[in-house]
């Protein structure tokens, strides 16, 4: 996965350098930039050499997420989604195109595996190899994971892994623009650890200030603002008995802003609260901080996301200083993730 991170981050900062050119300072909307970055990273990590086909998939998946939000915000009428309205037709056409693209990639890989010249270093390779191994172990002719299962897993990785990390990076740039003293501290640390060399996997964990900043951004602007659980048997919670089938919502964003847990300065950007780790940051220990969920279904991509975000931020801090553009309007808005409603316009200065 590391070459995917390094290659994509380098492309991003080189493009930004070209964008600033010989000007002293130049505006850029970092929100679509980070969507492209995280889409590229997930495409390379998932599909390796089929990266350009992967890119088309993430464009469609992004559009699908917006379409779903449009549908949820529309007046609900039973059966409405089956009518041949423009939005319904678009959603259906998108779903067909993604399935066809994914089937094409999987078939190509299957053929290459049979011919013995496929790499299993990407997610698709890992999924297909483990499927073959598990099917052999089970001694059945029918594969354990069907084509539809593999397609479902790949789609999930796009949905789960792209916009989430893009919003983390976007709010980090916004917060560091609003708090230049933390931007300076982060840059100092990055330069101390990496100098002007390419940030590498082994040393990324030495970044303590950057980690504190990322946690504080994840607390204030959790990319996923709530998650749900459904009771499968009768349970008692906080003195209330719930029958099976009840959906319970955990509002991450409210808990992350609760003054009883975080103190009266709960709404302020103060990365120093994480100086001694997550468990000492709040009055409730680590129980009040769950940007990646909790329990057996906790986010499987959390390390992937944090390494990717730290690597991208380190590359940016090595080359640029930045601040908010006068055109920036602060409007966090929950779409499928907590996104900047009017973009995130940042003024970049080459160092
Ligand atoms: C800052 C970035 C990210 C955040 C905040 C985030 C957050 C979350 C949350 C809250 C959940 C639900 C957990 C639960 O129900 O307890 C989740 C699930 C998941 N995430 Fe992430 N995620 C991020 C990045 C990623 C990345 C980069 C990937 C893939 C490479 C990924 C893959 C997944 C998958 C596959 C699931 C479903 C796990 C399951 O149901 O077992 N996520 N994520």
Short mmCIF file of C-alpha atoms in Angstrom, two decimals, residues 55-341:
data_model
loop_
_atom_site.label_atom_id
_atom_site.label_comp_id
_atom_site.label_asym_id
_atom_site.label_seq_id
_atom_site.Cartn_x
_atom_site.Cartn_y
_atom_site.Cartn_z
CA UNK A 55 -10.74 6.08 -10.90
CA UNK A 56 -13.93 6.04 -12.96
CA UNK A 57 -15.54 3.84 -10.29
CA UNK A 58 -14.84 6.30 -7.51
CA UNK A 59 -16.24 9.18 -9.56
CA UNK A 60 -19.49 7.29 -9.99
CA UNK A 61 -19.59 6.19 -6.34
CA UNK A 62 -19.18 9.82 -5.23
CA UNK A 63 -22.09 10.83 -7.42
CA UNK A 64 -24.15 7.93 -6.04
CA UNK A 65 -23.55 9.13 -2.46
CA UNK A 66 -24.88 12.57 -3.41
CA UNK A 67 -27.84 11.03 -5.22
CA UNK A 68 -28.75 8.97 -2.18
CA UNK A 69 -28.74 12.12 -0.03
CA UNK A 70 -30.98 13.86 -2.59
CA UNK A 71 -33.37 10.89 -2.41
CA UNK A 72 -33.38 10.91 1.40
CA UNK A 73 -34.16 14.64 1.42
CA UNK A 74 -37.05 14.24 -1.02
CA UNK A 75 -40.63 13.70 0.12
CA UNK A 76 -41.03 9.97 0.85
CA UNK A 77 -43.74 8.21 -1.12
CA UNK A 78 -43.88 4.39 -1.12
CA UNK A 79 -42.68 2.96 -4.46
CA UNK A 80 -41.46 6.37 -5.65
CA UNK A 81 -37.93 5.08 -6.27
CA UNK A 82 -39.25 2.66 -8.92
CA UNK A 83 -40.74 5.46 -11.05
CA UNK A 84 -38.70 6.43 -14.16
CA UNK A 85 -37.79 9.89 -12.78
CA UNK A 86 -34.52 11.49 -13.87
CA UNK A 87 -32.74 10.87 -10.52
CA UNK A 88 -33.93 7.24 -10.28
CA UNK A 89 -32.78 6.55 -13.85
CA UNK A 90 -29.37 8.08 -13.11
CA UNK A 91 -28.90 6.00 -9.93
CA UNK A 92 -29.79 2.83 -11.82
CA UNK A 93 -27.50 3.65 -14.76
CA UNK A 94 -24.64 4.40 -12.36
CA UNK A 95 -25.15 1.11 -10.50
CA UNK A 96 -25.07 -0.81 -13.80
CA UNK A 97 -21.91 0.98 -14.96
CA UNK A 98 -20.05 0.33 -11.67
CA UNK A 99 -21.00 -3.36 -11.68
CA UNK A 100 -19.85 -3.74 -15.29
CA UNK A 101 -16.53 -2.00 -14.59
CA UNK A 102 -15.91 -4.11 -11.48
CA UNK A 103 -16.86 -7.35 -13.26
CA UNK A 104 -14.43 -6.46 -16.06
CA UNK A 105 -11.59 -5.85 -13.58
CA UNK A 106 -12.32 -9.07 -11.66
CA UNK A 107 -12.53 -11.18 -14.85
CA UNK A 108 -9.25 -9.72 -16.11
CA UNK A 109 -7.60 -10.53 -12.78
CA UNK A 110 -9.01 -14.06 -12.74
CA UNK A 111 -7.54 -14.66 -16.18
CA UNK A 112 -4.16 -13.25 -15.13
CA UNK A 113 -4.17 -15.44 -11.99
CA UNK A 114 -4.86 -18.55 -14.07
CA UNK A 115 -1.95 -17.61 -16.34
CA UNK A 116 0.24 -17.08 -13.29
CA UNK A 117 1.07 -13.44 -13.90
CA UNK A 118 -1.10 -11.58 -11.42
CA UNK A 119 0.04 -9.68 -8.35
CA UNK A 120 -1.74 -10.23 -5.05
CA UNK A 121 -0.39 -7.08 -3.48
CA UNK A 122 -3.60 -5.10 -3.83
CA UNK A 123 -6.94 -5.54 -2.09
CA UNK A 124 -8.52 -7.31 -5.06
CA UNK A 125 -5.62 -9.80 -5.19
CA UNK A 126 -5.84 -10.44 -1.43
CA UNK A 127 -9.62 -10.97 -1.62
CA UNK A 128 -9.41 -13.33 -4.60
CA UNK A 129 -6.50 -15.36 -3.24
CA UNK A 130 -8.14 -15.82 0.16
CA UNK A 131 -11.38 -16.80 -1.57
CA UNK A 132 -9.59 -19.49 -3.58
CA UNK A 133 -7.76 -20.75 -0.46
CA UNK A 134 -10.92 -20.84 1.69
CA UNK A 135 -12.95 -22.54 -1.05
CA UNK A 136 -10.23 -25.21 -1.38
CA UNK A 137 -10.16 -25.66 2.40
CA UNK A 138 -13.95 -26.08 2.49
CA UNK A 139 -13.65 -28.68 -0.28
CA UNK A 140 -16.56 -27.24 -2.29
CA UNK A 141 -16.77 -26.53 -6.01
CA UNK A 142 -18.82 -23.37 -5.37
CA UNK A 143 -16.67 -20.37 -4.34
CA UNK A 144 -17.24 -19.13 -0.76
CA UNK A 145 -17.47 -15.55 -2.05
CA UNK A 146 -19.50 -15.05 -5.21
CA UNK A 147 -18.77 -12.40 -7.83
CA UNK A 148 -21.51 -10.29 -6.22
CA UNK A 149 -19.86 -10.62 -2.77
CA UNK A 150 -16.51 -9.45 -4.15
CA UNK A 151 -18.18 -6.56 -5.97
CA UNK A 152 -19.98 -5.62 -2.72
CA UNK A 153 -16.72 -5.60 -0.74
CA UNK A 154 -14.97 -3.43 -3.32
CA UNK A 155 -17.86 -0.96 -3.41
CA UNK A 156 -17.88 -0.79 0.39
CA UNK A 157 -14.18 0.09 0.43
CA UNK A 158 -14.81 2.96 -1.94
CA UNK A 159 -17.72 4.32 0.05
CA UNK A 160 -16.07 3.79 3.43
CA UNK A 161 -12.56 4.87 2.58
CA UNK A 162 -12.69 7.83 0.26
CA UNK A 163 -14.69 10.81 1.49
CA UNK A 164 -13.98 9.97 5.16
CA UNK A 165 -10.23 10.51 4.80
CA UNK A 166 -10.76 13.45 2.42
CA UNK A 167 -12.86 15.31 5.00
CA UNK A 168 -10.31 14.55 7.75
CA UNK A 169 -7.59 16.18 5.62
CA UNK A 170 -9.85 19.08 4.63
CA UNK A 171 -10.80 20.00 8.23
CA UNK A 172 -7.16 19.58 9.26
CA UNK A 173 -6.12 22.19 6.67
CA UNK A 174 -8.96 24.49 7.82
CA UNK A 175 -8.05 24.12 11.53
CA UNK A 176 -4.33 24.64 10.89
CA UNK A 177 -5.19 27.75 8.85
CA UNK A 178 -7.28 29.09 11.74
CA UNK A 179 -4.53 28.21 14.25
CA UNK A 180 -1.18 29.07 12.64
CA UNK A 181 0.67 28.38 15.92
CA UNK A 182 -0.30 24.69 15.57
CA UNK A 183 0.61 24.74 11.88
CA UNK A 184 4.10 25.97 12.87
CA UNK A 185 4.45 23.31 15.58
CA UNK A 186 3.37 20.56 13.17
CA UNK A 187 5.80 21.75 10.46
CA UNK A 188 8.65 21.97 12.98
CA UNK A 189 8.01 18.35 13.97
CA UNK A 190 7.73 17.12 10.38
CA UNK A 191 11.00 18.84 9.43
CA UNK A 192 12.70 17.45 12.53
CA UNK A 193 11.62 13.87 11.73
CA UNK A 194 11.92 13.84 7.92
CA UNK A 195 13.88 16.98 6.97
CA UNK A 196 13.08 17.49 3.30
CA UNK A 197 13.08 13.74 2.59
CA UNK A 198 10.07 11.73 1.52
CA UNK A 199 8.02 10.85 4.67
CA UNK A 200 8.24 7.10 5.20
CA UNK A 201 6.14 4.51 6.96
CA UNK A 202 8.72 3.65 9.66
CA UNK A 203 8.99 7.19 11.01
CA UNK A 204 5.40 8.34 10.58
CA UNK A 205 4.57 7.10 14.12
CA UNK A 206 7.15 9.48 15.55
CA UNK A 207 4.84 12.39 14.68
CA UNK A 208 3.30 13.16 18.09
CA UNK A 209 2.08 16.74 17.48
CA UNK A 210 0.58 15.74 14.10
CA UNK A 211 -1.23 12.84 15.81
CA UNK A 212 -2.64 15.19 18.50
CA UNK A 213 -3.86 17.55 15.78
CA UNK A 214 -5.53 14.74 13.82
CA UNK A 215 -7.33 13.43 16.93
CA UNK A 216 -8.58 16.92 17.78
CA UNK A 217 -9.85 17.37 14.20
CA UNK A 218 -11.55 13.95 14.35
CA UNK A 219 -13.16 15.00 17.64
CA UNK A 220 -14.46 18.37 16.41
CA UNK A 221 -15.35 17.26 12.86
CA UNK A 222 -15.95 13.48 12.96
CA UNK A 223 -16.26 12.44 9.28
CA UNK A 224 -19.01 9.96 10.22
CA UNK A 225 -21.36 11.88 12.52
CA UNK A 226 -23.34 8.91 13.83
CA UNK A 227 -23.61 5.17 13.53
CA UNK A 228 -26.45 2.77 14.23
CA UNK A 229 -26.89 -0.58 15.92
CA UNK A 230 -29.94 -2.84 15.83
CA UNK A 231 -30.93 -4.99 18.82
CA UNK A 232 -31.17 -8.68 17.85
CA UNK A 233 -32.58 -9.79 21.21
CA UNK A 234 -34.18 -8.04 24.18
CA UNK A 235 -31.58 -5.87 25.90
CA UNK A 236 -31.50 -3.48 28.83
CA UNK A 237 -29.59 -0.24 28.38
CA UNK A 238 -29.48 2.54 30.97
CA UNK A 239 -32.48 1.06 32.78
CA UNK A 240 -34.65 0.83 29.62
CA UNK A 241 -35.61 -2.55 28.09
CA UNK A 242 -35.55 -2.70 24.28
CA UNK A 243 -37.20 -5.48 22.23
CA UNK A 244 -35.37 -7.06 19.26
CA UNK A 245 -35.30 -4.98 16.05
CA UNK A 246 -34.89 -1.53 17.66
CA UNK A 247 -32.42 0.76 15.88
CA UNK A 248 -30.22 2.72 18.29
CA UNK A 249 -28.27 5.69 16.96
CA UNK A 250 -25.01 6.85 18.48
CA UNK A 251 -24.53 10.54 17.68
CA UNK A 252 -20.71 10.71 17.59
CA UNK A 253 -20.71 14.43 16.81
CA UNK A 254 -22.79 15.33 19.91
CA UNK A 255 -20.70 13.20 22.27
CA UNK A 256 -17.51 14.72 20.85
CA UNK A 257 -18.85 18.20 21.70
CA UNK A 258 -20.33 17.44 25.12
CA UNK A 259 -18.99 19.92 27.73
CA UNK A 260 -19.71 17.41 30.54
CA UNK A 261 -17.19 15.08 28.92
CA UNK A 262 -14.66 17.44 27.34
CA UNK A 263 -15.00 20.54 29.56
CA UNK A 264 -16.40 24.02 28.91
CA UNK A 265 -13.89 24.47 26.05
CA UNK A 266 -15.39 21.45 24.21
CA UNK A 267 -16.02 23.48 21.04
CA UNK A 268 -12.49 24.89 20.90
CA UNK A 269 -9.59 23.50 18.86
CA UNK A 270 -7.13 22.39 21.54
CA UNK A 271 -4.93 19.49 20.37
CA UNK A 272 -3.07 19.66 23.69
CA UNK A 273 -5.95 17.71 25.29
CA UNK A 274 -4.52 14.65 23.50
CA UNK A 275 -0.95 15.24 24.75
CA UNK A 276 -1.13 12.18 27.01
CA UNK A 277 -3.11 10.01 24.61
CA UNK A 278 -6.80 9.39 23.97
CA UNK A 279 -7.61 7.89 27.39
CA UNK A 280 -6.50 11.05 29.25
CA UNK A 281 -8.11 13.54 26.84
CA UNK A 282 -11.59 13.55 28.37
CA UNK A 283 -13.32 12.97 31.70
CA UNK A 284 -14.76 9.71 30.35
CA UNK A 285 -11.46 8.16 29.23
CA UNK A 286 -11.45 6.67 25.75
CA UNK A 287 -15.21 5.90 25.89
CA UNK A 288 -16.21 9.33 24.63
CA UNK A 289 -13.98 9.37 21.52
CA UNK A 290 -15.01 7.07 18.71
CA UNK A 291 -14.52 8.62 15.27
CA UNK A 292 -13.91 5.12 13.88
CA UNK A 293 -16.83 3.46 15.69
CA UNK A 294 -16.52 0.86 18.41
CA UNK A 295 -16.69 -2.87 19.06
CA UNK A 296 -16.49 -5.77 16.59
CA UNK A 297 -17.56 -3.58 13.63
CA UNK A 298 -14.97 -0.84 14.29
CA UNK A 299 -13.52 0.70 11.12
CA UNK A 300 -11.09 -1.76 9.49
CA UNK A 301 -9.44 1.11 7.62
CA UNK A 302 -8.48 3.33 10.56
CA UNK A 303 -4.73 2.72 10.35
CA UNK A 304 -4.85 3.03 6.57
CA UNK A 305 -6.66 6.38 6.94
CA UNK A 306 -4.37 7.80 9.62
CA UNK A 307 -1.17 6.83 7.80
CA UNK A 308 -2.51 8.24 4.53
CA UNK A 309 -3.59 11.51 6.21
CA UNK A 310 -0.31 11.94 8.12
CA UNK A 311 1.70 11.25 4.99
CA UNK A 312 -0.27 13.77 2.92
CA UNK A 313 -0.12 16.44 5.63
CA UNK A 314 3.64 15.92 6.10
CA UNK A 315 4.24 16.37 2.36
CA UNK A 316 2.15 19.57 2.38
CA UNK A 317 3.83 21.03 5.50
CA UNK A 318 7.28 20.38 4.01
CA UNK A 319 6.48 22.52 0.97
CA UNK A 320 3.77 25.07 1.84
CA UNK A 321 2.48 27.40 4.49
CA UNK A 322 -1.21 28.15 4.23
CA UNK A 323 -4.12 30.23 5.55
CA UNK A 324 -7.83 30.69 4.93
CA UNK A 325 -8.91 32.50 1.78
CA UNK A 326 -11.24 35.52 2.23
CA UNK A 327 -13.75 33.56 0.11
CA UNK A 328 -13.89 30.68 2.63
CA UNK A 329 -17.24 30.21 4.43
CA UNK A 330 -17.26 27.88 7.43
CA UNK A 331 -20.22 25.55 6.86
CA UNK A 332 -19.75 21.93 8.00
CA UNK A 333 -22.68 20.04 6.48
CA UNK A 334 -23.55 16.36 6.92
CA UNK A 335 -23.97 14.77 3.46
CA UNK A 336 -22.88 11.14 3.78
CA UNK A 337 -19.91 12.53 5.75
CA UNK A 338 -19.39 15.90 7.48
CA UNK A 339 -18.39 17.96 4.44
CA UNK A 340 -17.61 21.66 3.84
CA UNK A 341 -20.80 22.87 2.17
#
